mmCIF file of C-alpha atoms and ligand atoms in Angstrom:
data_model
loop_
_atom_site.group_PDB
_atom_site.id
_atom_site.type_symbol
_atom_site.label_atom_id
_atom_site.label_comp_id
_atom_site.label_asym_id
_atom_site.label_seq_id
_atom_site.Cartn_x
_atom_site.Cartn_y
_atom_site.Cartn_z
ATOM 1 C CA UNK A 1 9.623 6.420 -18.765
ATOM 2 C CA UNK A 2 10.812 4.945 -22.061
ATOM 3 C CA UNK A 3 9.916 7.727 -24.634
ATOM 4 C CA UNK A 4 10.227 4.807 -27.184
ATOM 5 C CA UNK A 5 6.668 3.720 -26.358
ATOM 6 C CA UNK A 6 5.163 7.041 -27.112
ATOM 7 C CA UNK A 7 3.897 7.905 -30.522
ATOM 8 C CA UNK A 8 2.863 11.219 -31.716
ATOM 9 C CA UNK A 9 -0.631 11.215 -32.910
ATOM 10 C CA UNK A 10 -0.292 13.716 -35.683
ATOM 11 C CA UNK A 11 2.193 10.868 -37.025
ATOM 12 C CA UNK A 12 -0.626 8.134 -36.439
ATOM 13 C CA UNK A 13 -3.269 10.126 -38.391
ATOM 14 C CA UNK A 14 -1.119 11.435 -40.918
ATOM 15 C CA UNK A 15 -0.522 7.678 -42.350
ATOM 16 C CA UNK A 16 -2.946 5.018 -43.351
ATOM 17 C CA UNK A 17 -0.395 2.330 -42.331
ATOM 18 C CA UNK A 18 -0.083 1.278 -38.098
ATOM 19 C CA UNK A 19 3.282 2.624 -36.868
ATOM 20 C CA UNK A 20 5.177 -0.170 -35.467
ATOM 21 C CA UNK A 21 6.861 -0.457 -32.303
ATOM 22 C CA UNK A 22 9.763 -2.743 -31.803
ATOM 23 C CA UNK A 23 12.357 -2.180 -29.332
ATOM 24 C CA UNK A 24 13.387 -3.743 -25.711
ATOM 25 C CA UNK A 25 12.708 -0.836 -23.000
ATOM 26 C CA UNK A 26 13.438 -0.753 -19.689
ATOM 27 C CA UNK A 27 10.628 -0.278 -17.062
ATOM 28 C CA UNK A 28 11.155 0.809 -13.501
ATOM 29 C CA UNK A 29 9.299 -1.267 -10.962
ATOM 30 C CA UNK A 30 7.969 -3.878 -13.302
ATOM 31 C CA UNK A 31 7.718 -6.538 -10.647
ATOM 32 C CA UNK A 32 5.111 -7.750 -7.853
ATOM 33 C CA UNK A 33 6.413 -8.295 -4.911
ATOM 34 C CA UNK A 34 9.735 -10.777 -5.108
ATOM 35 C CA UNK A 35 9.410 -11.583 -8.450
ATOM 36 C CA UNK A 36 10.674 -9.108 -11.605
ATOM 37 C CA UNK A 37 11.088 -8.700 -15.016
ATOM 38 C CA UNK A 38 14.791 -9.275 -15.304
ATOM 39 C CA UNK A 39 16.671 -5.359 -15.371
ATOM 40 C CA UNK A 40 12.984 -4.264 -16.216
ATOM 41 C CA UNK A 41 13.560 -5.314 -19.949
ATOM 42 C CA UNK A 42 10.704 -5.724 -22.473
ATOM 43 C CA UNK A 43 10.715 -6.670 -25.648
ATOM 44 C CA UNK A 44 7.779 -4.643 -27.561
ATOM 45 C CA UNK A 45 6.577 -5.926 -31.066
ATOM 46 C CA UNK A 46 3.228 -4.114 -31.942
ATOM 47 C CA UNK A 47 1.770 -1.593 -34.034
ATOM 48 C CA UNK A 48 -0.167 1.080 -33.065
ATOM 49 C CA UNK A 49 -3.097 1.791 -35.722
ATOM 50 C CA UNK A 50 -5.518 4.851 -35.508
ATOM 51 C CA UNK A 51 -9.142 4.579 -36.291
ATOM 52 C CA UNK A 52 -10.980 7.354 -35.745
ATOM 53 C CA UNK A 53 -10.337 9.387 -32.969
ATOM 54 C CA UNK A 54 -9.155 6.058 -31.035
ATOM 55 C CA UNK A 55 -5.797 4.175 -31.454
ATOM 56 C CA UNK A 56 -5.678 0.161 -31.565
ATOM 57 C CA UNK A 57 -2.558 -1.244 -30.320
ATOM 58 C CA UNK A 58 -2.028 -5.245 -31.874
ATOM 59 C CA UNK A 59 1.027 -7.404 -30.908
ATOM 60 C CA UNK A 60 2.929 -8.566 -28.415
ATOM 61 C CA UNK A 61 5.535 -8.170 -25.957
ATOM 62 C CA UNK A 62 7.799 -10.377 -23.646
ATOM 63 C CA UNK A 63 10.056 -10.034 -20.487
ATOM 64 C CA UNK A 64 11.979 -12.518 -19.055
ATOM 65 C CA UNK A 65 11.035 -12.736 -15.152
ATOM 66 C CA UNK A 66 13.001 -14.668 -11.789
ATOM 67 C CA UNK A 67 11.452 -14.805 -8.479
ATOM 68 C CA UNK A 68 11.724 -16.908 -5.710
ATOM 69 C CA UNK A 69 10.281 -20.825 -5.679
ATOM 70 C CA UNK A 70 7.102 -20.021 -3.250
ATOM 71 C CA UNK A 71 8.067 -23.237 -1.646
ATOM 72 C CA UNK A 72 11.983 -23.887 -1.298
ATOM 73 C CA UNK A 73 12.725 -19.820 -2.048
ATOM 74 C CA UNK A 74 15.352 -21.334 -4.926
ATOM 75 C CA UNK A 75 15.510 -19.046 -7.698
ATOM 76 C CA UNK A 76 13.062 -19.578 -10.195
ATOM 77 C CA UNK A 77 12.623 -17.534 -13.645
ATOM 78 C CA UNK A 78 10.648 -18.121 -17.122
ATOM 79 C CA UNK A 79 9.288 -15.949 -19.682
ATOM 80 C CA UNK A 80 6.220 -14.064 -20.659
ATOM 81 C CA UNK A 81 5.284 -14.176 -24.288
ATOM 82 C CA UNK A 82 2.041 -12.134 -24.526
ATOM 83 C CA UNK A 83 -0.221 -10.737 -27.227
ATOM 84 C CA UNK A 84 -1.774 -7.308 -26.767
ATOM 85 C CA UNK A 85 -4.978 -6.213 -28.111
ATOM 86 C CA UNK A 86 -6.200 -2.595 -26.774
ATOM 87 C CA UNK A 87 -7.644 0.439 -27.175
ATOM 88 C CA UNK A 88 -6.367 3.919 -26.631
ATOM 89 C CA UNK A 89 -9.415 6.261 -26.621
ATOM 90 C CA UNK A 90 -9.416 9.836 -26.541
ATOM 91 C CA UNK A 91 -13.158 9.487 -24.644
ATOM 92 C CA UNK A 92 -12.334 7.465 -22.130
ATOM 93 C CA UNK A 93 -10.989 8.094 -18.416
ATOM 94 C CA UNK A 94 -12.119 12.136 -18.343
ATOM 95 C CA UNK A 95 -15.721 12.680 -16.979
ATOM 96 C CA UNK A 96 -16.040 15.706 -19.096
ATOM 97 C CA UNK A 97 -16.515 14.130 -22.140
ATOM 98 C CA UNK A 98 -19.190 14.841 -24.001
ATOM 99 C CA UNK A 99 -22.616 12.474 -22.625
ATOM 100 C CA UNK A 100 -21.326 9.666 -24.449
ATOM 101 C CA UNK A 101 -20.921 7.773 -21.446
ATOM 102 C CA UNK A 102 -24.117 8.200 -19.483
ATOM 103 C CA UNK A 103 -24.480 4.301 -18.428
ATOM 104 C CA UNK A 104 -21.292 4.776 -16.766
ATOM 105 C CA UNK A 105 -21.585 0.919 -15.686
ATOM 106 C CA UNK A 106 -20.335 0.065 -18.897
ATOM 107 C CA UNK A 107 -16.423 1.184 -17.105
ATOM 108 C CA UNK A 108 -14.573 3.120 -19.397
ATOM 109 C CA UNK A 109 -11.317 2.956 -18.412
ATOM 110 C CA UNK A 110 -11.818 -0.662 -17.940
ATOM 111 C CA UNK A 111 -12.249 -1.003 -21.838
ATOM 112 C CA UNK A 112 -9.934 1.671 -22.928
ATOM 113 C CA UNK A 113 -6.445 2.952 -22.318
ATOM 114 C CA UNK A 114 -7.071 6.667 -22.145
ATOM 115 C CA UNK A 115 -5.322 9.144 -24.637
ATOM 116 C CA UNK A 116 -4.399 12.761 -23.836
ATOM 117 C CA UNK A 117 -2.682 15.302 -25.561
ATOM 118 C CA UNK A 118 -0.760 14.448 -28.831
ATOM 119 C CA UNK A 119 0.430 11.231 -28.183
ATOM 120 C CA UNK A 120 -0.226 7.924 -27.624
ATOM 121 C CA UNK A 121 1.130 6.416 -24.666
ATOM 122 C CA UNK A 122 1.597 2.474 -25.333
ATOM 123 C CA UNK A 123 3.894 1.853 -21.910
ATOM 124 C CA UNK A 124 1.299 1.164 -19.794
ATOM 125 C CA UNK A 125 -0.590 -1.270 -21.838
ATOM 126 C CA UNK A 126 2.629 -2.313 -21.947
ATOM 127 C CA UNK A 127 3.472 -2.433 -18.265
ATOM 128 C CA UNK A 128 -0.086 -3.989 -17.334
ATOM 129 C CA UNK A 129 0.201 -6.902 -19.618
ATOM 130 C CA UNK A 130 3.484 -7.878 -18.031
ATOM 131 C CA UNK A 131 2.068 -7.445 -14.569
ATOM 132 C CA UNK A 132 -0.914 -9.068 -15.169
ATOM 133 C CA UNK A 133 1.186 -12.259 -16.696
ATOM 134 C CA UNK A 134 3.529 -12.116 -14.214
ATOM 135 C CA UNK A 135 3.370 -15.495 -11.678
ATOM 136 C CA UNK A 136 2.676 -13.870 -8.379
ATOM 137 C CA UNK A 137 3.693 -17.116 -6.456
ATOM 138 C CA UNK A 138 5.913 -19.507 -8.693
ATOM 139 C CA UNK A 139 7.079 -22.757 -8.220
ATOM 140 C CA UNK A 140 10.411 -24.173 -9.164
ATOM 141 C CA UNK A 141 8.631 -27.497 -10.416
ATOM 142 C CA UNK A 142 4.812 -28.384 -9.830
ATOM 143 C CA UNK A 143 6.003 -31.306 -7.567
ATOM 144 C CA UNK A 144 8.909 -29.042 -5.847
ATOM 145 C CA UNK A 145 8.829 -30.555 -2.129
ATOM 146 C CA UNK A 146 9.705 -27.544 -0.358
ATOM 147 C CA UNK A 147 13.097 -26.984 1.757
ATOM 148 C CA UNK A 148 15.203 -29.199 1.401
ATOM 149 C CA UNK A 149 16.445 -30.654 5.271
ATOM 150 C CA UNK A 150 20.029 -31.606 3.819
ATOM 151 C CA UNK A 151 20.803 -28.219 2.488
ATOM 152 C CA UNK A 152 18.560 -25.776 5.040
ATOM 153 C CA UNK A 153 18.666 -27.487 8.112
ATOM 154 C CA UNK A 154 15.877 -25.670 10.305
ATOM 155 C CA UNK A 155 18.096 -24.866 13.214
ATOM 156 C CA UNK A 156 21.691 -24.563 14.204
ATOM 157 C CA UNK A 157 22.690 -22.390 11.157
ATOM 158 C CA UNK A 158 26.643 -22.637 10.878
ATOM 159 C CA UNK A 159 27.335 -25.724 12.264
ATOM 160 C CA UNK A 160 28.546 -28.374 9.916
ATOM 161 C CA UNK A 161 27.391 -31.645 8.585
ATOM 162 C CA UNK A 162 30.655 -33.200 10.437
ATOM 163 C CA UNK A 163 29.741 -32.202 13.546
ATOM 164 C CA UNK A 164 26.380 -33.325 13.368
ATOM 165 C CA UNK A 165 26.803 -36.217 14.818
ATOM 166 C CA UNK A 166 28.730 -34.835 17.672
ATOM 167 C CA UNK A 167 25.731 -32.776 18.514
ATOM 168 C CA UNK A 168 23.439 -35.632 18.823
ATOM 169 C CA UNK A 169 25.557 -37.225 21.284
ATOM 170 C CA UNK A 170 26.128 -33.979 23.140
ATOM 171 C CA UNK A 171 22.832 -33.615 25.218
ATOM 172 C CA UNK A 172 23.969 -36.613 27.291
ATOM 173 C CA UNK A 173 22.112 -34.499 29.601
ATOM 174 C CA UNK A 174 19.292 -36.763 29.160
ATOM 175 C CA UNK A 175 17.230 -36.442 32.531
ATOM 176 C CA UNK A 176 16.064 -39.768 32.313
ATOM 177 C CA UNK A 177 19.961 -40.874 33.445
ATOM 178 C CA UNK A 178 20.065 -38.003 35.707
ATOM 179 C CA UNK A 179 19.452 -40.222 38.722
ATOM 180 C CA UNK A 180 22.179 -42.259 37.635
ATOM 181 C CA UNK A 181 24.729 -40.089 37.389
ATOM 182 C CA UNK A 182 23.574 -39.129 40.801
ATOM 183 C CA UNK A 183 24.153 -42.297 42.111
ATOM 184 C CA UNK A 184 27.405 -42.695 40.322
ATOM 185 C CA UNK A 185 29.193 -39.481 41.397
ATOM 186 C CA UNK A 186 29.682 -40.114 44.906
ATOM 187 C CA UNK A 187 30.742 -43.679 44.170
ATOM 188 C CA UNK A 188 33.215 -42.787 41.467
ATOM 189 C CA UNK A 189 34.713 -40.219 44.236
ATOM 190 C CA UNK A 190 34.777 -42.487 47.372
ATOM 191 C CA UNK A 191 35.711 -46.006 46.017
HETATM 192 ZN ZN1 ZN B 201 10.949 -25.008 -5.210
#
């Protein structure tokens, strides 16, 4: 997505010195379910080093994230401050490389970050970090209590606290003085 985080190899090989990378981009869908990366920003501070045919990719990155408290669904946000430490490997995630990989239980493309063509693709080591970090159910405090009754009463949505009181005395339907109003009715109406 962010061209920023893609860096030609022939520029990688051609220097002795890592290339740094250090820019905010903006990711699409960097979230997991409710909770984000605020407007998808990342701030990227790493350099990107080739050795041999592979690339190592040092340093870290950071996004600022807000979600919803898992408990009382108040808005709840914090940062990620994350180091990276990967490898971008030209042998890695295509079968078709040469035998290298014949105990294929070692997982390749769990160690590696595979690299095609000429250049080296650093967003999603980027965009896995962040996910990975992410808080996939946060709290607003560890001792958060959950809704709170005062603010989100559980029923009767609308109605206001000053008529609260009005509703507890309206059920005078209680059926336990049903009988008496029974009794009463005729009285009231014939005395
Ligand atoms: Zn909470």
């Amino acid at each position: 997505m962010d061209d920023g985080l893609r860096i030609p190899l022939a520029v990688l090989r051609r220097r002795a010195d890592p290339r740094l990378v250090r820019r905010t981009v903006e990711l699409d869908d960097l979230g997991v379910g409710e909770v984000r990366v605020v407007d998808g920003r990342v701030d990227v501070d790493i350099e990107a080093e080739a050795r041999g045919p592979d690339v190592v990719v040092t340093g870290s990155v950071g996004a600022a994230w807000v979600g919803e408290c898992r408990r009382c669904l108040d808005e709840v946000g914090g940062r990620l401050d994350l180091r990276v430490h990967e490898v971008l490997s030209a042998g890695s995630g295509s079968p078709s490389s040469t035998g290298s990989g014949d105990e294929g239980s070692v997982g390749d493309s769990g160690d590696a970050y595979p690299l095609g063509g000429d250049e080296a693709d650093v967003e999603p080591i980027v965009r896995d970090a962040v996910l990975l970090a992410i808080p996939l159910s946060p709290l607003c405090s560890e001792d958060c209590a959950g809704p709170d009754p005062e603010r989100f009463p559980a029923a009767a949505p609308g109605i206001g606290e000053a008529e609260g009181d009005d509703l507890d005395a309206a059920p005078v339907a209680d059926p336990r003085w049903a009988a008496l109003d029974a009794l009463r009715a005729p009285g009231d109406a014939g005395s």
